[in-house]
């Protein structure tokens, strides 16, 4: 069996590990645009801030490819997939045949329409090379006033890293509050205040309209006409699934490539996982792109096992995130804002801690936890299992909430492994 | 594989398990030196939860399909051949993604400047984990319960 994987991040590594659990013989080829072995993409901001070294960013041991007998083709780009010939063509001309193909090409950053931006040397903040370029400018004192477009997860980590390097950072966000993909307004204000205490300046409810001055970058013009000085623009306006390779293929796609529960596209020999795929959201009960690292690994792993001949359904996942700024932690999962109108919200707010829980019919739908984030995973578990929280609902807001607070029967089922297999196979 | 199981009927909440967890993970493994001489005292990886007469010691369950390993963004967490879920502290950056997905709430954040997770490693290399061998009531046991 010949396996080919396009992409070399979480989903790709998951697939390699999934394939090798089932098939030790087949050949695996991984095609990677980036010239590196798989690294932890979320660590790029840590790298820029000087918290981790490049050699500590690798997601697996240095012998990962060798140990799993994977042929890694680093720095190679795929130009097209020929699903009839069952081969992928590299830009430099080489054809690579496959029996099973995995699309794990991820996403690419979105460039918002800003007049004049294409003539400027703007930066994204999505790859190791992106931060290496930014680092060079910072070291050469060519980035005295960074401007970040977008206050999402990526933009805010960029802001934190540059601030830790001692630079005065400005963040522009079209939305009314920061981190709109994971936080509602009140907790967003708490986080914003924390970041402002570290010197980060926010311009909310506005967008960058134009980069007016040609030649050397000096500043931008905002949607309200205000000018903001900057010599380094980082665009962090979200990502889009990379669909260019499937455009000519007879596979359905929406925002991402559609897959079934086996991570298979409409073509039975082509699978997809990670940011490129619309996998199963078990909370929303629909297929959609959930661009998070743990989900990409899980989907890749499931795809890998199925490519190697098993029939294993992906359990699905839902949005969850853990992120911190200047040591202030944020964990969120599931739905974070009332949508249907029949949700119930419970909140505990203290100066350094915030907890918000959203229920529907006494079942937890989502939570936002700031500050002391310990044991947040119990909430994630309550969401995932759809457990009726009625008997212990009030205790959930307790800062010390733990398994002790669950009803005896539920607690014992969770803790006494020997009695139920499910209680330990927590996946 | 052998795991640690709590027997809440026998736990009196004395927290000796926490103390001996610290000792077991100290440099000298000597209770006096660990508490009085060593510069960096490790955090206990087991926690006693208590509410009135109910108490039990709790630590990582070393799940068969560990959510934390799947979710770990750096590759610091892994499940070894014996089934132990272990953290490579050189790679952990304290992102707390594992805490986001651990259904037991069994992973702790390092205290103070220690921006790494703190979790049970079943006292790798020991016949029996320190918490178990030092519990006066056998309120925690280390045994095979026939779960894979």
Coordinates of C-alpha atoms in Angstrom, one line a residue:
Chain A
X1 CA 0.0 0.0 0.0
X2 CA 1.3 3.4 -1.0
X3 CA 0.2 6.3 1.3
X4 CA 0.8 9.9 0.4
X5 CA 0.1 12.8 2.8
X6 CA 0.0 16.4 1.6
X7 CA 1.0 18.5 4.6
X8 CA 3.2 18.1 7.6
X9 CA 1.6 19.4 10.7
X10 CA -0.7 17.9 13.4
X11 CA -3.1 16.1 11.1
X12 CA -0.2 14.6 9.1
X13 CA 1.7 13.4 12.1
X14 CA -1.6 11.9 13.5
X15 CA -2.1 10.1 10.2
X16 CA 1.4 8.6 10.2
X17 CA 0.8 7.3 13.7
X18 CA -2.6 6.1 12.8
X19 CA -1.3 4.3 9.7
X20 CA 1.6 2.7 11.5
X21 CA -0.8 1.3 14.2
X22 CA -2.4 -0.8 11.5
X23 CA 0.1 -1.2 8.7
X24 CA 3.8 -1.5 9.3
X25 CA 4.6 -2.4 5.7
X26 CA 3.2 0.2 3.4
X27 CA 5.2 3.1 2.2
X28 CA 4.4 6.6 3.5
X29 CA 5.4 9.8 1.7
X30 CA 4.8 13.1 3.4
X31 CA 5.0 16.2 1.2
X32 CA 5.7 19.4 3.1
X33 CA 5.8 22.9 1.7
X34 CA 7.8 24.1 4.7
X35 CA 11.4 23.1 4.9
X36 CA 11.1 21.6 8.3
X37 CA 10.1 18.5 10.1
X38 CA 6.8 18.9 11.8
X39 CA 6.9 21.6 14.4
X40 CA 4.4 23.0 16.9
X41 CA 2.8 25.9 15.1
X42 CA 1.3 27.3 18.2
X43 CA 4.8 27.8 19.5
X44 CA 5.8 30.4 17.0
X45 CA 4.9 33.2 19.3
X46 CA 6.9 31.6 22.1
X47 CA 9.8 31.4 19.6
X48 CA 9.6 35.1 18.7
X49 CA 9.4 36.0 22.4
X50 CA 12.6 34.0 23.0
X51 CA 10.8 31.5 25.3
X52 CA 11.7 28.4 23.1
X53 CA 14.5 27.6 20.8
X54 CA 13.9 26.3 17.3
X55 CA 15.1 22.8 18.2
X56 CA 12.6 22.7 21.0
X57 CA 9.7 23.3 18.6
X58 CA 9.6 20.0 16.9
X59 CA 6.4 18.1 17.6
X60 CA 8.0 14.7 17.6
X61 CA 11.5 13.2 18.3
X62 CA 14.1 13.9 15.6
X63 CA 14.0 10.3 14.5
X64 CA 10.2 10.3 14.0
X65 CA 10.3 10.0 10.2
X66 CA 13.0 7.3 10.2
X67 CA 11.4 5.3 13.1
X68 CA 8.0 5.3 11.2
X69 CA 9.7 4.7 7.8
X70 CA 8.3 7.9 6.4
X71 CA 9.8 9.5 3.3
X72 CA 9.6 13.2 4.1
X73 CA 9.8 15.6 1.1
X74 CA 10.5 19.0 2.7
X75 CA 10.2 22.2 0.8
X76 CA 8.2 20.6 -2.0
X77 CA 4.9 21.9 -3.4
X78 CA 2.2 19.9 -5.0
X79 CA 0.8 21.4 -8.2
X80 CA -2.1 19.0 -8.8
X81 CA -3.8 15.8 -7.9
X82 CA -4.7 13.4 -10.6
X83 CA -7.4 11.3 -9.1
X84 CA -7.8 9.1 -12.2
X85 CA -4.1 8.2 -12.4
X86 CA -3.9 8.2 -8.6
X87 CA -0.9 10.4 -8.5
X88 CA 0.1 13.8 -7.2
X89 CA 2.4 16.1 -9.3
X90 CA 5.0 18.2 -7.6
X91 CA 5.7 21.6 -9.0
X92 CA 9.1 20.6 -10.1
X93 CA 7.6 17.9 -12.2
X94 CA 7.9 14.6 -10.3
X95 CA 4.8 12.4 -10.1
X96 CA 4.1 10.4 -6.9
X97 CA 1.6 7.6 -7.0
X98 CA -0.7 6.8 -4.2
X99 CA -3.2 4.1 -3.2
X100 CA -4.5 6.3 -0.4
X101 CA -4.0 10.1 -0.3
X102 CA -4.5 12.3 2.7
X103 CA -5.1 16.0 2.2
X104 CA -3.7 17.7 5.3
X105 CA -2.6 20.9 3.7
X106 CA -4.1 23.1 6.4
X107 CA -5.2 26.7 5.9
X108 CA -3.7 29.9 4.7
X109 CA -4.0 33.3 6.3
X110 CA -6.7 35.6 4.9
X111 CA -5.6 39.0 3.4
X112 CA -8.4 41.5 4.0
X113 CA -9.0 44.1 1.2
X114 CA -6.9 47.1 2.3
X115 CA -5.9 49.6 -0.4
X116 CA -2.2 49.5 -1.1
X117 CA -1.4 46.5 1.1
X118 CA -0.2 44.3 -1.8
X119 CA 2.6 46.9 -2.4
X120 CA 3.7 46.7 1.2
X121 CA 5.9 44.3 2.9
X122 CA 3.3 43.0 5.4
X123 CA 3.7 39.9 7.4
X124 CA 1.5 37.0 8.4
X125 CA 1.9 35.2 11.7
X126 CA 1.2 31.6 10.8
X127 CA 4.5 29.8 10.2
X128 CA 8.0 29.6 11.5
X129 CA 9.3 31.4 8.5
X130 CA 6.8 34.3 9.2
X131 CA 8.2 34.8 12.7
X132 CA 11.8 34.5 11.5
X133 CA 11.3 37.3 9.1
X134 CA 9.6 39.4 11.8
X135 CA 12.5 38.6 14.2
X136 CA 15.0 39.8 11.6
X137 CA 13.3 43.1 11.3
X138 CA 13.0 43.5 15.1
X139 CA 16.7 42.7 15.5
X140 CA 17.6 45.2 12.8
X141 CA 15.6 47.9 14.6
X142 CA 13.2 48.1 11.6
X143 CA 10.1 47.4 13.6
X144 CA 9.7 50.1 16.2
X145 CA 5.9 50.4 16.1
X146 CA 4.2 47.2 15.1
X147 CA 0.6 47.2 14.1
X148 CA -1.5 44.1 14.2
X149 CA -4.6 43.7 12.1
X150 CA -7.0 41.5 13.9
X151 CA -7.5 40.7 17.6
X152 CA -8.1 37.0 17.3
X153 CA -6.0 34.2 18.8
X154 CA -3.1 34.6 16.4
X155 CA -3.1 38.4 16.5
X156 CA -3.1 38.5 20.2
X157 CA -0.3 36.0 20.6
X158 CA 1.7 38.1 18.1
X159 CA 0.9 41.2 20.2
X160 CA 2.1 39.6 23.4
X161 CA 5.3 38.3 21.8
X162 CA 6.2 41.7 20.4
X163 CA 5.3 43.4 23.6
X164 CA 7.6 41.0 25.5
X165 CA 10.4 42.2 23.1
X166 CA 9.8 45.7 24.4
X167 CA 7.9 47.1 21.5
X168 CA 4.8 49.4 21.7
X169 CA 2.1 47.3 20.0
X170 CA -1.1 48.6 18.5
X171 CA -3.9 46.2 17.6
X172 CA -6.7 47.1 15.2
X173 CA -9.9 45.0 15.4
X174 CA -13.1 45.5 13.4
X175 CA -15.2 43.7 16.0
X176 CA -16.4 45.4 19.2
X177 CA -14.2 43.2 21.4
X178 CA -11.0 41.2 21.2
X179 CA -10.8 37.4 20.8
X180 CA -14.3 37.3 19.3
X181 CA -13.9 33.7 18.3
X182 CA -13.6 32.4 21.9
X183 CA -14.9 35.1 24.2
X184 CA -18.0 37.1 24.8
X185 CA -17.8 40.8 25.7
X186 CA -17.4 40.8 29.4
X187 CA -14.4 38.4 29.7
X188 CA -12.9 40.0 26.5
X189 CA -12.8 43.3 28.4
X190 CA -11.0 41.6 31.3
X191 CA -8.4 40.2 29.0
X192 CA -8.1 43.5 27.1
X193 CA -7.4 45.3 30.4
X194 CA -4.7 42.8 31.2
X195 CA -3.0 43.4 27.9
X196 CA -3.3 47.2 28.2
X197 CA -1.5 47.0 31.5
X198 CA 1.4 45.6 29.5
X199 CA 1.3 48.6 27.1
X200 CA -0.7 47.1 24.2
X201 CA -3.0 49.7 22.6
X202 CA -6.3 48.6 21.1
X203 CA -8.3 50.3 18.4
X204 CA -11.7 48.5 18.3
X205 CA -14.6 48.7 15.9
X206 CA -12.5 50.0 13.1
X207 CA -10.5 48.6 10.2
X208 CA -7.5 49.6 8.2
X209 CA -8.7 51.2 5.1
X210 CA -5.6 52.2 3.3
X211 CA -1.9 52.1 3.4
X212 CA -1.4 55.6 2.0
X213 CA 2.2 56.3 1.9
X214 CA 4.0 54.5 -0.9
X215 CA 7.6 53.4 -0.6
X216 CA 8.7 52.8 2.9
X217 CA 5.9 51.9 5.3
X218 CA 5.1 54.7 7.7
X219 CA 1.6 54.3 8.6
X220 CA -2.0 53.4 7.8
X221 CA -5.3 55.2 7.4
X222 CA -8.2 53.8 9.4
X223 CA -11.8 53.4 8.3
X224 CA -12.7 56.7 10.2
X225 CA -9.9 58.6 8.6
X226 CA -7.6 58.5 11.6
X227 CA -3.9 57.9 10.8
X228 CA -1.8 55.3 12.8
X229 CA 2.0 55.3 12.6
X230 CA 3.6 51.9 12.0
X231 CA 6.6 50.4 10.4
X232 CA 5.6 46.7 10.7
X233 CA 2.2 45.4 9.8
X234 CA 1.1 41.9 10.9
X235 CA -2.0 40.6 9.3
X236 CA -3.9 38.3 11.5
X237 CA -7.4 38.4 10.0
X238 CA -8.2 34.7 10.2
X239 CA -7.5 31.7 8.0
X240 CA -9.2 29.9 5.1
X241 CA -8.9 26.2 4.3
X242 CA -6.5 25.5 1.4
X243 CA -8.8 24.2 -1.3
X244 CA -6.8 25.0 -4.4
X245 CA -5.7 21.3 -4.9
X246 CA -9.3 20.0 -4.9
X247 CA -10.8 22.7 -7.2
X248 CA -10.6 20.3 -10.2
X249 CA -11.6 17.2 -8.3
X250 CA -15.1 15.9 -8.0
X251 CA -15.3 16.3 -4.3
X252 CA -17.8 18.4 -2.4
X253 CA -16.6 21.3 -0.4
X254 CA -18.0 24.2 1.4
X255 CA -15.5 26.2 3.5
X256 CA -13.5 23.0 3.8
X257 CA -13.4 19.7 2.0
X258 CA -16.4 17.6 3.1
X259 CA -15.6 14.3 4.7
X260 CA -17.7 11.5 6.1
X261 CA -17.2 9.9 9.6
X262 CA -14.2 8.0 8.2
X263 CA -12.5 11.2 7.1
X264 CA -13.1 10.2 3.5
X265 CA -13.9 12.8 0.8
X266 CA -16.3 11.9 -2.0
X267 CA -13.4 10.1 -3.7
X268 CA -12.9 6.9 -1.7
X269 CA -9.1 6.9 -1.9
X270 CA -8.8 10.5 -0.9
X271 CA -9.1 11.5 2.8
X272 CA -8.9 14.9 4.4
X273 CA -8.1 16.0 8.0
X274 CA -7.2 19.2 9.9
X275 CA -7.9 22.8 8.9
X276 CA -8.6 21.7 5.3
X277 CA -11.5 19.5 6.2
X278 CA -15.0 19.9 7.4
X279 CA -15.1 17.3 10.1
X280 CA -17.9 16.4 12.5
X281 CA -18.7 18.9 15.2
X282 CA -20.4 16.8 17.9
X283 CA -21.8 19.7 19.7
X284 CA -23.3 21.6 16.7
X285 CA -24.1 18.3 15.1
X286 CA -22.9 19.4 11.7
X287 CA -19.8 19.2 9.6
X288 CA -17.6 22.3 9.8
X289 CA -14.0 23.4 9.9
X290 CA -12.8 23.6 13.5
X291 CA -9.3 24.9 13.1
X292 CA -7.7 23.7 16.4
X293 CA -4.6 21.6 17.0
X294 CA -6.1 18.7 19.1
X295 CA -8.9 18.2 16.6
X296 CA -6.4 18.1 13.6
X297 CA -4.4 15.4 15.3
X298 CA -7.5 13.4 16.1
X299 CA -8.9 13.6 12.6
X300 CA -5.5 12.8 11.1
X301 CA -5.1 9.8 13.4
X302 CA -8.6 8.5 12.5
X303 CA -8.0 9.1 8.8
X304 CA -4.7 7.2 9.0
X305 CA -6.2 4.1 10.6
X306 CA -9.0 4.1 8.0
X307 CA -6.6 4.6 5.1
X308 CA -4.8 1.5 6.4
X309 CA -8.0 -0.6 6.2
X310 CA -9.8 -0.2 9.5
X311 CA -13.3 1.2 9.7
X312 CA -13.2 3.6 12.6
X313 CA -15.7 6.5 12.9
X314 CA -14.3 9.8 14.0
X315 CA -15.8 10.7 17.4
X316 CA -16.0 14.3 16.3
X317 CA -15.0 17.3 18.4
X318 CA -16.0 20.8 19.2
X319 CA -14.2 24.1 19.5
X320 CA -11.9 24.4 22.5
X321 CA -9.0 26.6 23.3
X322 CA -6.4 27.2 25.9
X323 CA -4.4 30.4 25.6
X324 CA -2.6 32.8 28.0
X325 CA -1.4 36.3 27.8
X326 CA 1.3 37.5 30.2
X327 CA 0.6 34.5 32.4
X328 CA -3.1 35.2 32.6
X329 CA -4.9 32.0 31.4
X330 CA -8.0 31.5 29.3
X331 CA -9.7 28.2 28.6
X332 CA -12.9 28.0 26.6
X333 CA -14.9 25.3 25.0
X334 CA -18.2 24.8 23.2
X335 CA -20.8 27.5 22.8
X336 CA -19.9 30.7 24.5
X337 CA -22.8 33.0 23.7
X338 CA -26.6 32.4 24.0
X339 CA -28.0 31.9 20.5
X340 CA -31.3 30.1 20.6
X341 CA -32.6 32.1 23.5
X342 CA -33.4 29.1 25.7
X343 CA -29.9 28.9 27.2
X344 CA -29.2 29.6 30.8
X345 CA -26.0 31.4 31.8
X346 CA -24.3 31.2 35.2
X347 CA -21.4 33.5 36.0
X348 CA -18.9 34.0 38.8
X349 CA -16.7 37.1 38.5
X350 CA -13.9 38.1 40.8
X351 CA -11.0 40.6 40.2
X352 CA -8.6 37.9 38.9
X353 CA -11.0 35.1 38.0
X354 CA -14.0 34.7 35.7
X355 CA -16.2 31.7 35.0
X356 CA -19.2 31.6 32.7
X357 CA -21.2 28.5 32.1
X358 CA -23.9 28.1 29.4
X359 CA -26.6 25.4 29.8
X360 CA -29.5 24.2 27.7
X361 CA -31.9 21.9 29.5
X362 CA -29.4 21.7 32.4
X363 CA -26.7 20.3 30.1
X364 CA -23.5 22.2 29.7
X365 CA -23.1 23.7 26.3
X366 CA -20.0 25.7 26.8
X367 CA -17.8 27.6 29.3
X368 CA -15.3 30.5 29.6
X369 CA -12.8 30.3 32.4
X370 CA -10.2 33.0 33.1
X371 CA -7.4 33.1 35.7
X372 CA -7.4 29.9 37.7
X373 CA -8.2 27.5 34.9
X374 CA -7.6 24.3 36.9
X375 CA -9.8 21.2 36.2
X376 CA -11.5 23.0 33.2
X377 CA -11.4 19.6 31.5
X378 CA -14.2 18.3 33.7
X379 CA -16.4 21.0 32.1
X380 CA -15.3 19.9 28.7
X381 CA -16.2 16.3 29.6
X382 CA -19.7 17.4 30.8
X383 CA -20.2 19.1 27.5
X384 CA -18.9 16.1 25.5
X385 CA -21.0 13.6 27.3
X386 CA -24.1 15.8 27.5
X387 CA -24.5 15.0 31.2
X388 CA -27.6 16.3 33.0
X389 CA -26.0 18.7 35.6
X390 CA -29.2 19.3 37.6
X391 CA -28.1 17.6 40.8
X392 CA -24.8 19.5 41.1
X393 CA -25.3 22.5 38.9
X394 CA -24.8 25.1 41.6
X395 CA -21.6 23.5 42.6
X396 CA -20.1 24.0 39.2
X397 CA -19.4 27.7 40.0
X398 CA -17.5 26.7 43.1
X399 CA -13.8 27.6 42.6
X400 CA -12.8 24.2 44.0
X401 CA -15.2 22.2 41.8
X402 CA -13.8 18.8 41.2
X403 CA -15.0 15.1 40.9
X404 CA -15.9 15.2 44.6
X405 CA -18.8 17.4 43.7
X406 CA -20.4 14.9 41.3
X407 CA -23.1 12.6 42.6
X408 CA -21.7 9.4 44.2
X409 CA -22.8 7.1 41.4
X410 CA -21.3 9.3 38.7
X411 CA -18.1 9.9 40.7
X412 CA -17.6 6.2 41.4
X413 CA -18.1 5.3 37.8
X414 CA -15.5 7.8 36.9
X415 CA -12.9 6.8 39.5
X416 CA -13.1 3.1 40.0
X417 CA -11.7 2.0 36.7
X418 CA -12.1 -1.7 37.5
X419 CA -15.9 -1.4 37.4
X420 CA -16.5 0.0 34.0
X421 CA -14.2 0.0 31.1
X422 CA -15.6 3.2 29.7
X423 CA -14.6 5.1 32.8
X424 CA -10.9 4.8 31.9
X425 CA -11.1 4.8 28.1
X426 CA -11.9 8.5 28.3
X427 CA -11.8 9.3 24.7
Chain B
X1 CA -1.5 -2.2 33.5
X2 CA -1.4 -1.4 37.2
X3 CA -3.1 1.8 38.2
X4 CA -3.7 3.7 41.5
X5 CA -7.2 3.4 42.8
X6 CA -8.7 5.4 45.6
X7 CA -10.8 3.7 48.3
X8 CA -12.7 6.7 49.7
X9 CA -14.2 4.6 52.6
X10 CA -10.7 4.4 54.1
X11 CA -9.4 7.9 53.4
X12 CA -9.3 10.2 56.4
X13 CA -7.8 13.1 54.5
X14 CA -4.4 13.0 56.3
X15 CA -2.6 14.1 53.1
X16 CA 0.4 11.9 53.7
X17 CA 0.1 10.9 50.1
X18 CA 0.7 14.4 49.0
X19 CA 3.7 14.7 51.4
X20 CA 5.2 11.5 50.2
X21 CA 4.6 12.4 46.6
X22 CA 6.8 15.4 47.2
X23 CA 9.4 13.2 48.9
X24 CA 9.3 10.7 46.0
X25 CA 9.9 13.4 43.5
X26 CA 12.6 15.3 45.5
X27 CA 16.3 15.0 44.7
X28 CA 17.2 13.3 47.9
X29 CA 14.0 11.3 48.5
X30 CA 14.5 12.1 52.2
X31 CA 11.6 13.7 53.9
X32 CA 13.6 16.1 56.1
X33 CA 16.0 17.1 53.4
X34 CA 13.1 17.5 50.8
X35 CA 11.2 19.8 53.1
X36 CA 14.0 21.6 54.9
X37 CA 17.1 21.7 52.7
X38 CA 16.2 21.4 49.0
X39 CA 15.9 24.6 47.1
X40 CA 13.1 23.6 44.7
X41 CA 10.5 21.5 46.4
X42 CA 8.4 19.7 43.9
X43 CA 4.6 20.1 43.9
X44 CA 2.6 17.1 44.9
X45 CA 1.1 15.3 41.9
X46 CA -1.7 13.8 43.9
X47 CA -4.4 15.9 45.5
X48 CA -6.7 14.9 48.4
X49 CA -10.2 16.2 47.8
X50 CA -12.2 16.6 50.9
X51 CA -15.7 17.6 51.8
X52 CA -16.9 16.7 55.3
X53 CA -16.4 13.0 56.0
X54 CA -15.8 12.3 52.3
X55 CA -12.3 12.4 51.0
X56 CA -10.1 10.7 48.5
X57 CA -6.7 11.0 46.9
X58 CA -6.7 11.7 43.2
X59 CA -4.2 11.7 40.4
X60 CA -3.8 11.1 36.7
X61 CA -5.7 8.0 35.6
X62 CA -3.3 7.0 32.8
X63 CA -6.2 6.6 30.4
X64 CA -6.1 4.0 27.7
X65 CA -6.9 6.7 25.1
X66 CA -5.6 9.8 26.8
X67 CA -7.2 13.0 25.5
X68 CA -4.2 14.9 26.9
X69 CA -1.7 13.1 24.6
X70 CA -3.8 13.7 21.6
X71 CA -4.3 17.4 22.4
X72 CA -0.7 18.2 23.5
X73 CA 0.5 21.0 21.2
X74 CA 4.2 20.4 21.7
X75 CA 4.4 16.6 21.8
X76 CA 5.5 16.8 25.5
X77 CA 2.9 14.2 26.6
X78 CA 3.1 10.7 25.4
X79 CA 1.9 7.2 26.5
X80 CA 4.8 4.8 26.9
X81 CA 4.8 1.1 26.2
X82 CA 3.8 0.2 29.7
X83 CA 0.8 2.5 29.4
X84 CA 2.1 5.3 31.6
X85 CA 1.1 8.8 30.4
X86 CA 4.3 10.9 30.9
X87 CA 5.3 14.5 30.4
X88 CA 8.6 15.4 28.9
X89 CA 9.2 18.6 31.0
X90 CA 11.8 19.9 28.6
X91 CA 9.1 20.2 26.0
X92 CA 6.1 21.4 28.1
X93 CA 5.5 25.1 27.7
X94 CA 2.5 25.3 30.1
X95 CA -0.1 26.0 27.5
X96 CA -2.7 24.1 29.6
X97 CA -4.3 22.5 26.6
X98 CA -4.1 19.2 28.4
X99 CA -6.0 20.8 31.4
X100 CA -8.7 21.8 28.8
X101 CA -9.3 18.2 27.8
X102 CA -8.5 16.0 30.9
X103 CA -11.9 14.7 31.9
X104 CA -10.8 14.0 35.4
X105 CA -9.2 17.4 36.2
X106 CA -6.1 15.4 37.2
X107 CA -3.4 17.7 35.7
X108 CA -2.2 20.5 37.8
X109 CA -0.5 23.8 36.8
X110 CA 3.0 24.2 38.1
X111 CA 3.2 26.7 40.9
X112 CA 5.0 30.0 40.9
X113 CA 7.6 30.3 38.1
X114 CA 7.1 26.7 37.1
X115 CA 5.2 27.1 33.9
X116 CA 4.9 23.3 33.3
X117 CA 2.3 20.8 34.2
X118 CA 2.4 18.6 37.2
X119 CA 1.0 15.2 36.9
X120 CA 1.4 11.7 38.3
X121 CA 4.1 9.5 36.7
X122 CA 3.3 6.5 38.8
X123 CA 6.8 7.0 40.4
X124 CA 8.6 5.6 37.3
X125 CA 11.1 3.0 38.4
X126 CA 9.6 2.3 41.8
X127 CA 7.9 -1.0 42.7
X128 CA 5.0 0.9 44.1
X129 CA 4.2 4.6 43.9
X130 CA 5.3 6.6 47.0
X131 CA 1.7 7.7 47.8
X132 CA 0.5 4.2 47.9
X133 CA 3.3 2.7 49.9
X134 CA 3.0 5.4 52.5
X135 CA -0.7 5.5 52.9
X136 CA -1.4 4.4 56.5
X137 CA -4.9 3.1 55.7
X138 CA -4.5 1.6 52.3
X139 CA -6.9 4.2 51.1
X140 CA -5.1 4.1 47.8
X141 CA -4.0 0.9 46.2
X142 CA -1.9 0.1 43.2
X143 CA -3.3 -2.8 41.3
X144 CA -4.4 -4.5 38.1
X145 CA -8.1 -4.3 37.8
X146 CA -8.4 -6.1 34.5
X147 CA -9.0 -2.9 32.5
X148 CA -6.7 -2.8 29.5

